[in-house]
Coordinates of C-alpha atoms and ligand atoms in Angstrom, one line a residue:
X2 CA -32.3 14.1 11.3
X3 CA -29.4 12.6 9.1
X4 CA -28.3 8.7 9.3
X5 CA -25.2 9.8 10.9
X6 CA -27.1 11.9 13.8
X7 CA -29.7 9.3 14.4
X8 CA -27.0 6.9 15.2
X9 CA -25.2 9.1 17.3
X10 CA -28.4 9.0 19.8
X11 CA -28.1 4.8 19.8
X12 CA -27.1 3.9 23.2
X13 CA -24.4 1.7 24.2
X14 CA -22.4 2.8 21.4
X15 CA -19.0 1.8 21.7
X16 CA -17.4 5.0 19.6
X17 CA -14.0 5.4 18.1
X18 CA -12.0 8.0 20.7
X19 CA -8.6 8.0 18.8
X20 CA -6.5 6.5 16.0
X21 CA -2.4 6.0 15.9
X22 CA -0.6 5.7 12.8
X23 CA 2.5 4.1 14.3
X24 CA 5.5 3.6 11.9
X25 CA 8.3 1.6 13.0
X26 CA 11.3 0.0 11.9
X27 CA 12.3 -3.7 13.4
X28 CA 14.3 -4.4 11.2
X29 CA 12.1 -3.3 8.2
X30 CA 9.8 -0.6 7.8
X31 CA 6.1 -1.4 9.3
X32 CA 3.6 0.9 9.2
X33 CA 0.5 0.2 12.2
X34 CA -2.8 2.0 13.1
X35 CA -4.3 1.1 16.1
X36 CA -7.7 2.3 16.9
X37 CA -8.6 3.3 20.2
X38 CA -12.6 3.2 21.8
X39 CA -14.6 4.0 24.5
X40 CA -14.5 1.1 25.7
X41 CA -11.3 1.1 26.1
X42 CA -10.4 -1.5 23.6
X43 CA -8.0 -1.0 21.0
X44 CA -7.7 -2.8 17.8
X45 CA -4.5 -3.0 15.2
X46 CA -4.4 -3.5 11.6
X47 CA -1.5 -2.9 9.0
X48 CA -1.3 -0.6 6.2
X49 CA 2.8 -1.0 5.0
X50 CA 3.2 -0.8 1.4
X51 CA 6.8 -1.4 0.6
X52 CA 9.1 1.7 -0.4
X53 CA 6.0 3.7 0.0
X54 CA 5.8 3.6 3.8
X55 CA 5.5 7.0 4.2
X56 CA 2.5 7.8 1.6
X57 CA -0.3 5.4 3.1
X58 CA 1.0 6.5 6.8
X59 CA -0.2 10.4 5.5
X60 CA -2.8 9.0 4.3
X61 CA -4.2 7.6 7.4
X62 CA -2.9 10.5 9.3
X63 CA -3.9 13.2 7.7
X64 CA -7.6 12.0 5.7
X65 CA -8.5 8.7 7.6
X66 CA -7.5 9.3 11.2
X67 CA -9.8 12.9 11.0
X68 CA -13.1 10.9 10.2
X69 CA -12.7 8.1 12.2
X70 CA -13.3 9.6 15.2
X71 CA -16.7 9.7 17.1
X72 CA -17.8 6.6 14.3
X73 CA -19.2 4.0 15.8
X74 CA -16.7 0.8 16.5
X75 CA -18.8 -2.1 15.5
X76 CA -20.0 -0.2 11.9
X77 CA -17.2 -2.0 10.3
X78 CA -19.1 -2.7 6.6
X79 CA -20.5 1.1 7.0
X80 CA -17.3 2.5 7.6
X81 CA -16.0 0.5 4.9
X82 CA -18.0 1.9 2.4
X83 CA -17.7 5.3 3.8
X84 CA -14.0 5.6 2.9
X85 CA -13.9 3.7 -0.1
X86 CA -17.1 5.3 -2.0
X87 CA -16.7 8.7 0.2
X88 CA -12.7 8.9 -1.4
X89 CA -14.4 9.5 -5.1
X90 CA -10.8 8.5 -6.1
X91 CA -11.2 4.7 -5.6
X92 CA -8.4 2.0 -5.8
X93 CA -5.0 1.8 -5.5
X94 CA -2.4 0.6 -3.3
X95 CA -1.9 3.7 -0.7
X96 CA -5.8 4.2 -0.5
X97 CA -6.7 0.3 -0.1
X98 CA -3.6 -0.7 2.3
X99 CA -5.1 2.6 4.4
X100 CA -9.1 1.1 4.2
X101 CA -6.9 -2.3 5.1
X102 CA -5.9 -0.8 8.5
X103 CA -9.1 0.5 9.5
X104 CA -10.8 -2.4 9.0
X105 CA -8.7 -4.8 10.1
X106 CA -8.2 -2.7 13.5
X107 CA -12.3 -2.7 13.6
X108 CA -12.5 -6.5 13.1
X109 CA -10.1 -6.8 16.0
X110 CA -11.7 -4.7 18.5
X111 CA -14.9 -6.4 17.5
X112 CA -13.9 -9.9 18.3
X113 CA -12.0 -8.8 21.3
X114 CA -15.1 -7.2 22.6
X115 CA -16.8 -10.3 21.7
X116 CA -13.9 -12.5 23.7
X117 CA -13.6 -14.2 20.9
X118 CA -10.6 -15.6 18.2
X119 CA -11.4 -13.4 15.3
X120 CA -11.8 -16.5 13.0
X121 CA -15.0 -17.4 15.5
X122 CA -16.9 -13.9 13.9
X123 CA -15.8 -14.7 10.1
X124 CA -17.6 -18.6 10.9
X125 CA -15.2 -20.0 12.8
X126 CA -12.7 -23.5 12.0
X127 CA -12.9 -25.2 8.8
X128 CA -9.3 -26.8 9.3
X129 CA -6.9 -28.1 11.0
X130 CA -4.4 -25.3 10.2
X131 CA -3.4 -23.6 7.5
X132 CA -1.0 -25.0 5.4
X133 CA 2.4 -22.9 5.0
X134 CA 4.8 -22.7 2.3
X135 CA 8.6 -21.4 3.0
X136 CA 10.9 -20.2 0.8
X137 CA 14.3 -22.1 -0.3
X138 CA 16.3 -20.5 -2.1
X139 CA 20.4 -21.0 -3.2
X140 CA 22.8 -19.3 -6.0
X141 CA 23.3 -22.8 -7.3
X142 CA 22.1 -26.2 -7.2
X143 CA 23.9 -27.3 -3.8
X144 CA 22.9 -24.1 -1.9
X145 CA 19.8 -24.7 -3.1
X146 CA 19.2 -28.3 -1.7
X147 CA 21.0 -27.3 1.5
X148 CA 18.0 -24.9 1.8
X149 CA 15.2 -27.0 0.7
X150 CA 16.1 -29.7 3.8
X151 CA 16.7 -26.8 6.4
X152 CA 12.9 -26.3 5.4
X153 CA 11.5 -29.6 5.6
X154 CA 14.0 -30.1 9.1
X155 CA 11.3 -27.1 10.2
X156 CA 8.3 -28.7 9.6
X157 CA 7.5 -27.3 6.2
X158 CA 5.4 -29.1 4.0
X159 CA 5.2 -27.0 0.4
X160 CA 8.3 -25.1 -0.4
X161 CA 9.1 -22.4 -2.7
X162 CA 11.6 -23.0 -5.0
X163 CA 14.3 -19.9 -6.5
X164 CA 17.9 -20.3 -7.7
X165 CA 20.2 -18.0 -9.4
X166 CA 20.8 -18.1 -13.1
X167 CA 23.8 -18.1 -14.6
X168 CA 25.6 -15.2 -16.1
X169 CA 23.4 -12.7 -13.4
X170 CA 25.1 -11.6 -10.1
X171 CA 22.0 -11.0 -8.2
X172 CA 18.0 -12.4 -9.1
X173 CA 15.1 -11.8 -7.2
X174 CA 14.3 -14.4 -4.1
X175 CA 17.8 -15.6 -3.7
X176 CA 19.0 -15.2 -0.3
X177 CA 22.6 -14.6 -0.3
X178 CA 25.2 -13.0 2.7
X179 CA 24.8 -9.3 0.5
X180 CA 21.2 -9.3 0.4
X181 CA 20.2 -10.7 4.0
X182 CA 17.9 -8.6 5.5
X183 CA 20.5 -5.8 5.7
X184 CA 19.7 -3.5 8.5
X185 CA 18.7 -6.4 10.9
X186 CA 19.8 -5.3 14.4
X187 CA 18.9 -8.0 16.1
X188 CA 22.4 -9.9 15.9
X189 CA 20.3 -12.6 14.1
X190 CA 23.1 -14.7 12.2
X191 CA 20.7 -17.2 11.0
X192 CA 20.4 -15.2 7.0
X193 CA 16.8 -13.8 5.6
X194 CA 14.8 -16.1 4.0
X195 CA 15.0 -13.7 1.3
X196 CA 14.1 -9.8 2.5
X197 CA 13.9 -7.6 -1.3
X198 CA 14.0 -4.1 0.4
X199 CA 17.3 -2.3 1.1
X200 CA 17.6 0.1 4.1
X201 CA 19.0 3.0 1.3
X202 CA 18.2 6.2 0.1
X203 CA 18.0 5.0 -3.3
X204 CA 16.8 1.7 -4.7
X205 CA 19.4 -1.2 -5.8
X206 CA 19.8 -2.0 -9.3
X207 CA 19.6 -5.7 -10.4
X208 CA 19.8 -7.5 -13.8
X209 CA 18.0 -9.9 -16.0
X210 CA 18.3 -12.0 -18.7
X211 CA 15.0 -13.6 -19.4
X212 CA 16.6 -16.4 -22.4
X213 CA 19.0 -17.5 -19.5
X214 CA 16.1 -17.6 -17.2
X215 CA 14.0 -19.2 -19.5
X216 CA 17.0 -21.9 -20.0
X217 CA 17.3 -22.4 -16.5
X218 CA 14.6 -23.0 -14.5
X219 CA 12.8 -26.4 -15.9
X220 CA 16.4 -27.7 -14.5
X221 CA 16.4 -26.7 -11.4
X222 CA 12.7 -28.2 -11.0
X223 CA 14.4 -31.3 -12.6
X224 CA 16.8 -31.4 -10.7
X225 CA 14.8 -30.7 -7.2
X226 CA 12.6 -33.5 -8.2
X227 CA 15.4 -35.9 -8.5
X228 CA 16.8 -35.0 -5.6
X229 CA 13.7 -34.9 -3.2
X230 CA 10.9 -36.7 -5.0
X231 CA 7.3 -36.5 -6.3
X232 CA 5.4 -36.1 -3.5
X233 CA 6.6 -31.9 -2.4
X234 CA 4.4 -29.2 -3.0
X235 CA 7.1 -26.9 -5.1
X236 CA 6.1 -23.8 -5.8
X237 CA 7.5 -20.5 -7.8
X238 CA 7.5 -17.0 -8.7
X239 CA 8.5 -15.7 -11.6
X240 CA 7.8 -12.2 -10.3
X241 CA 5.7 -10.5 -13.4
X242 CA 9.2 -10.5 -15.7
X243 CA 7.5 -12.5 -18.6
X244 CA 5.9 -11.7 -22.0
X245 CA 2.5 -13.7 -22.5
X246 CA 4.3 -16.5 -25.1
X247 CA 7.7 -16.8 -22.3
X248 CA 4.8 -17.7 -19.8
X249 CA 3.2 -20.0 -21.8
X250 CA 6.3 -21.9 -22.7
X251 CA 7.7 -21.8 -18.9
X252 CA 4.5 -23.0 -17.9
X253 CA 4.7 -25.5 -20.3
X254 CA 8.1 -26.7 -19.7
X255 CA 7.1 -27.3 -15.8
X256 CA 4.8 -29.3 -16.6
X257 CA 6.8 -32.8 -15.6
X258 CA 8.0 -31.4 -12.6
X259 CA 4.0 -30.9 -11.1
X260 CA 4.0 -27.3 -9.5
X261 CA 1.5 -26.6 -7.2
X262 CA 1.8 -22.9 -8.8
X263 CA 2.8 -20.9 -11.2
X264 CA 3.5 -16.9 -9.5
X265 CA 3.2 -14.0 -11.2
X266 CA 4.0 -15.0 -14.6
X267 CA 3.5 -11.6 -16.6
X268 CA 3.0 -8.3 -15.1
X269 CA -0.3 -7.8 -13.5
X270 CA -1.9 -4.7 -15.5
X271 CA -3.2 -6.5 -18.4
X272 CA -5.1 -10.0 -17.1
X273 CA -6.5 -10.5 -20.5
X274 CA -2.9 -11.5 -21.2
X275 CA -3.3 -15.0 -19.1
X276 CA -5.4 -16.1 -21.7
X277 CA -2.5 -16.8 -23.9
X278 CA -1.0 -18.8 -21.2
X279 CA -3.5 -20.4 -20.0
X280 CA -4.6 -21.7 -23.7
X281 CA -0.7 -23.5 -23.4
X282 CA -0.6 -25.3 -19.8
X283 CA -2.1 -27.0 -17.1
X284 CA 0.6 -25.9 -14.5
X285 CA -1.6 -23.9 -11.7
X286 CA -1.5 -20.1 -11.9
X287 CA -1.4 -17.5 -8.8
X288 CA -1.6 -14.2 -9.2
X289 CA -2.6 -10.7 -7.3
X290 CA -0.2 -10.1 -4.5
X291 CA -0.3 -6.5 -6.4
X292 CA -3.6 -6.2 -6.9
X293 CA -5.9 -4.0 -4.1
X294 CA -9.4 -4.7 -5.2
X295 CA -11.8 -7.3 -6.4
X296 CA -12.6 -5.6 -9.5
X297 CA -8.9 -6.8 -10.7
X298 CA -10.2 -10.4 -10.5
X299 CA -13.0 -10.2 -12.5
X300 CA -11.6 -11.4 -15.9
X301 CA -9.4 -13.7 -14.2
X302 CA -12.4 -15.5 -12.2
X303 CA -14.8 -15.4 -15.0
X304 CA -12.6 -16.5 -17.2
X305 CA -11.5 -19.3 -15.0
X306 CA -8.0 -18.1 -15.9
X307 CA -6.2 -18.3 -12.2
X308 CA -6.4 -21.5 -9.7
X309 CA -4.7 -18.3 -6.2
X310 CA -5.7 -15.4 -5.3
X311 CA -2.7 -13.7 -3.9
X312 CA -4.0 -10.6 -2.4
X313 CA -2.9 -10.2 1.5
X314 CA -5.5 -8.0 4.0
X315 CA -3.0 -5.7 4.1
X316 CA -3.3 -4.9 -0.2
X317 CA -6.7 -6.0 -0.7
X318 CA -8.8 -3.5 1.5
X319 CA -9.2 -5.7 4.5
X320 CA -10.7 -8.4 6.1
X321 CA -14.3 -7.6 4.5
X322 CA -12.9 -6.7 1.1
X323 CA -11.0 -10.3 0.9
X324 CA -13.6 -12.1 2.2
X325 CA -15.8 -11.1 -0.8
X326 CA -13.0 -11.7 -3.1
X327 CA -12.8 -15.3 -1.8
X328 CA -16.2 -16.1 -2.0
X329 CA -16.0 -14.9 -5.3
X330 CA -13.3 -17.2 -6.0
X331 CA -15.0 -20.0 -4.5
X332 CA -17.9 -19.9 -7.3
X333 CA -14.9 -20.9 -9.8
X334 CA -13.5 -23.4 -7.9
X335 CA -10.5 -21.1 -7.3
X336 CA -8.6 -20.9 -3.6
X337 CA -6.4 -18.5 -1.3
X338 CA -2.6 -18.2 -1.4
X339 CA -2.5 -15.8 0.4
X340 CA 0.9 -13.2 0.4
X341 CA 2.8 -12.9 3.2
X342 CA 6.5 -12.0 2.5
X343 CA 8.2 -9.9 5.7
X344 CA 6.8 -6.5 4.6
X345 CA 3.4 -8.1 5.6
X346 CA 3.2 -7.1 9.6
X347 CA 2.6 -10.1 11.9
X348 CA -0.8 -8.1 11.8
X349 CA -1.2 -8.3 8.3
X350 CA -0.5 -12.5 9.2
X351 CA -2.5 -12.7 11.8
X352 CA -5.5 -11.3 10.1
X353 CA -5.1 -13.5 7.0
X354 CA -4.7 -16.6 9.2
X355 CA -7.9 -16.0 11.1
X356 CA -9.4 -15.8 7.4
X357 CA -7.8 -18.9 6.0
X358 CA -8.9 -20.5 9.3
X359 CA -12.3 -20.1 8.2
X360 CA -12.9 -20.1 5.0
X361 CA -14.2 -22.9 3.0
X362 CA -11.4 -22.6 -0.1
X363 CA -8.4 -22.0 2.0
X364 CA -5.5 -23.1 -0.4
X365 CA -2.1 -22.2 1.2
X366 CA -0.1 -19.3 3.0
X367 CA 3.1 -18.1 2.2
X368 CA 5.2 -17.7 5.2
X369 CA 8.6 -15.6 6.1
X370 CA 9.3 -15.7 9.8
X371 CA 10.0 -12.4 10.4
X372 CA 13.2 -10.9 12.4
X373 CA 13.2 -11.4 16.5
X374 CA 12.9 -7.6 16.9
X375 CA 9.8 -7.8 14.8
X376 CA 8.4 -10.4 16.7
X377 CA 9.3 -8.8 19.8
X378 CA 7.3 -5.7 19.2
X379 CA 4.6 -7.2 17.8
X380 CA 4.3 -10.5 19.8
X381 CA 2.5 -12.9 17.9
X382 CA 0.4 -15.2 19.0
X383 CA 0.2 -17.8 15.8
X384 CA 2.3 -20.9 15.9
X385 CA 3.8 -22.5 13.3
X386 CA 3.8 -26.5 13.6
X387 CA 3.9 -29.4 12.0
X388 CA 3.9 -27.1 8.6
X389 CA 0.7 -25.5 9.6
X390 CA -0.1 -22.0 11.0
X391 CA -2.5 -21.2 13.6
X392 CA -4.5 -17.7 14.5
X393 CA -4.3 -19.0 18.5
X394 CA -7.0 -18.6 20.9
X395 CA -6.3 -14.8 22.2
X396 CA -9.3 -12.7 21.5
X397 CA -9.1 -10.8 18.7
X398 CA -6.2 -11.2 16.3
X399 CA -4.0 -12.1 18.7
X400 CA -1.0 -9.1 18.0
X401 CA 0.2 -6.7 20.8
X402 CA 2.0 -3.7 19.8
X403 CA 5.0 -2.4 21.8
X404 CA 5.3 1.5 22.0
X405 CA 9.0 1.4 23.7
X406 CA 10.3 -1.4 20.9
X407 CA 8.8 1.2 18.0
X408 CA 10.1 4.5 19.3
X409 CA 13.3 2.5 19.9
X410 CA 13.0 1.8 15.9
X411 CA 12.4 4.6 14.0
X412 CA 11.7 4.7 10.0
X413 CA 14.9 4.7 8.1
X414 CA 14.2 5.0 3.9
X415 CA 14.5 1.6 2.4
X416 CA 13.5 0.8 -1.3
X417 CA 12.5 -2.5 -3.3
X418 CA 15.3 -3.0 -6.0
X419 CA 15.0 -2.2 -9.7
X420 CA 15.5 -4.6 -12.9
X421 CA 17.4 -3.4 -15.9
X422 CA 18.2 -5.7 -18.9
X423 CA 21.6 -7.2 -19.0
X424 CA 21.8 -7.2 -22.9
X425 CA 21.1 -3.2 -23.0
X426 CA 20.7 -1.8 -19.8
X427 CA 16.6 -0.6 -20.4
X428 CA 14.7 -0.8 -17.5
X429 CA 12.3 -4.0 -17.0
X430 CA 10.2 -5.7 -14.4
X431 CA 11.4 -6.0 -11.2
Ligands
EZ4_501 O1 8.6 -9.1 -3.9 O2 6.7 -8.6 -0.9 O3 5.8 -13.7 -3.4 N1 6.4 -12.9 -2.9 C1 6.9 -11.7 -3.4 C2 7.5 -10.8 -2.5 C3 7.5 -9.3 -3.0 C4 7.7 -8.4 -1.9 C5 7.5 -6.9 -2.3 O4 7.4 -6.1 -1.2 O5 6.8 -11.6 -4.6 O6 8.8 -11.2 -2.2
CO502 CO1 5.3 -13.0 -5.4

């Protein structure tokens, strides 16, 4: 008799009966699977990749959603391992955002069978809450300001910091009236945090001017300083667009104005490259909301060359793929930041807040209310006070998902923008 067979004869086995890949559009693009078992309990997890909704949903649909039925529900590591090893062709943002999905819908139906918060199975409460950072953003220095006290009036207590620079007409993480979450039906007048994607059928093309950049931004952390003080967790993201040496020197340059991090200083293919920056600057560094698997930390831990791990569940695999990737961080004294821009679901939140709940080197989340219609379809249970998220009490991860809100919003094609050099027009990092 094979494995598989023997545990088919287990009783009380609480099998898989269906899976629904569910993609919707509140606003933005989301992309949902939701597990259904015997039992009758169903479980959600996320799998939206950006731009790409479309790929990972066939994914799940057509490879995943074909073997997960008849599996038994509480086999979460075992299935785990079955679709990663059993792909051959490991990796990769479609195939880990899919494994993300099942897994996170497995760890929900899990602690909803168990009637418990789904921070209680990962070793429930280290904390109080986990602390959140928003995003302030302005074209200039006045915007700016006007956005950073809107934040702190919320309750925030760490705020992300990004301004225009002059000379560009549009620069990645400044919310402005043409780039405000376009598509948002809601009737929401109160503008995007900042929302990258355009509903279009091609992407947007930006510009960038990394000497003017370079110029710029140790004065606008000057400046922020002056205006609100020492004691603000500031944080920023320079969004992969630098060489190793540009890092170094930016790094470098931040130094007076005590960042809590550093984002995405060069583009995340070559880690080696930190190295250089590193050897220049004791600014933190946070890096690996693009990365889907531990194996892309491994320099970067060994080395001791990160302080966040940037990774969402949605990205990374899952709740048991980021959980191993934190504890792996924790041996190098290195904590969570965990990503969660919009095109994270309020599942993809939920999941990484009933994580950071529990683990012992929680650091900080990132947090981008989403849109009312989002929120109305998936109805959240986390609260945001006091500058610190909570997973709530519900059993499971706390998310419901609305069938007559998603049919009502249907996919529409929207892409992240593209970067092209001011001086020349060549293409660079967006
Ligand atoms: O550009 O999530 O830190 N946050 C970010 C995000 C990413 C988007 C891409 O889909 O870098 O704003
Ligand atoms: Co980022």
């Amino acid at each position: 008799m094979t494995y598989a067979e023997d545990m088919a004869y287990a009783e009380d086995r609480i099998t898989i009966t269906a899976a629904e890949v569910l993609v919707s559009s509140p606003g933005r693009n989301f992309v949902t699977l939701r597990v259904t078992t015997s039992a009758g309990v169903t479980g959600l997890g996320d799998a939206t990749v950006n731009g790409r909704e479309l790929a990972v949903a066939s994914y799940l649909r057509d490879h995943l959603v074909p073997l997960l039925i008849g599996r038994d529900a509480h086999a979460i590591e075992d299935t785990w391992q079955y679709l990663y090893r059993g792909a051959y062709w490991r990796r990769g943002p479609i195939t880990m955002a899919a494994i993300a999905a099942v897994d996170t819908a497995l760890w929900d139906i899990k602690a909803k069978l168990a009637g418990m918060p789904l921070y209680q199975l990962l070793g429930g409460r280290s904390r109080r809450g986990c602390l959140a950072y928003g995003h302030a953003s302005g074209a200039d220095l006045p915007e700016l300001f006007d956005s950073v006290r809107a934040h702190l009036d919320q309750g925030y207590r760490a705020i992300r910091i990004q301004t225009g620079v002059p000379g560009l007409s549009s620069v990645y993480g400044v919310a402005s009236s043409s780039n405000a979450h376009v598509g948002d039906d809601t009737g929401a007048t109160s503008r995007y945090d900042h929302e990258p994607a355009r509903r279009s059928t091609m992407p947007v093309e930006e510009e960038w001017d990394t000497r003017a950049y370079l110029r710029h931004a140790p004065r606008v952390f000057e400046a922020v300083r002056n205006e609100f003080g020492p004691e603000l967790p500031l944080l920023h993201d320079a969004h992969h667009r630098l060489t190793p040496i540009q890092a170094a020197r930016l790094g470098k340059e931040l130094e007076p104005y005590d960042l809590f991090w550093l984002e995405d200083v060069t583009p995340a293919e070559n880690t080696a490259m930190l190295r250089r920056v590193r050897e220049h600057t004791t600014t933190p560094l946070a890096i690996g909301e693009v990365f889907n698997t531990i194996w892309d930390y491994r320099e970067l831990f060994e080395e001791q060359l990160i302080d966040y791990v940037r990774s969402p569940v949605t990205h990374a695999g899952g709740i048991t793929a980021l959980r191993r990737i934190f504890d792996y961080a924790a041996v190098y004294q290195i904590k969570s930041g965990v990503h969660g821009p919009t095109d994270v679901s309020p599942v993809g939140l939920a999941a990484a807040l009933h994580l950071g709940i529990a683990i012992p080197n929680f650091g900080i989340q990132e947090y981008m209310k989403h849109s009312a219609a989002t929120d109305e379809m998936f109805r959240p249970t986390y609260r945001f006070t006091d500058g610190l998220l909570d997973p709530g009490e519900e059993p499971g991860l706390g998310i419901g998902y609305d069938d007559e809100a998603g049919a009502a919003h249907p996919y529409e094609p929207a892409y992240l923008p593209v970067n092209r050099l001011k001086l020349d027009g060549s293409m660079h990092d967006w």
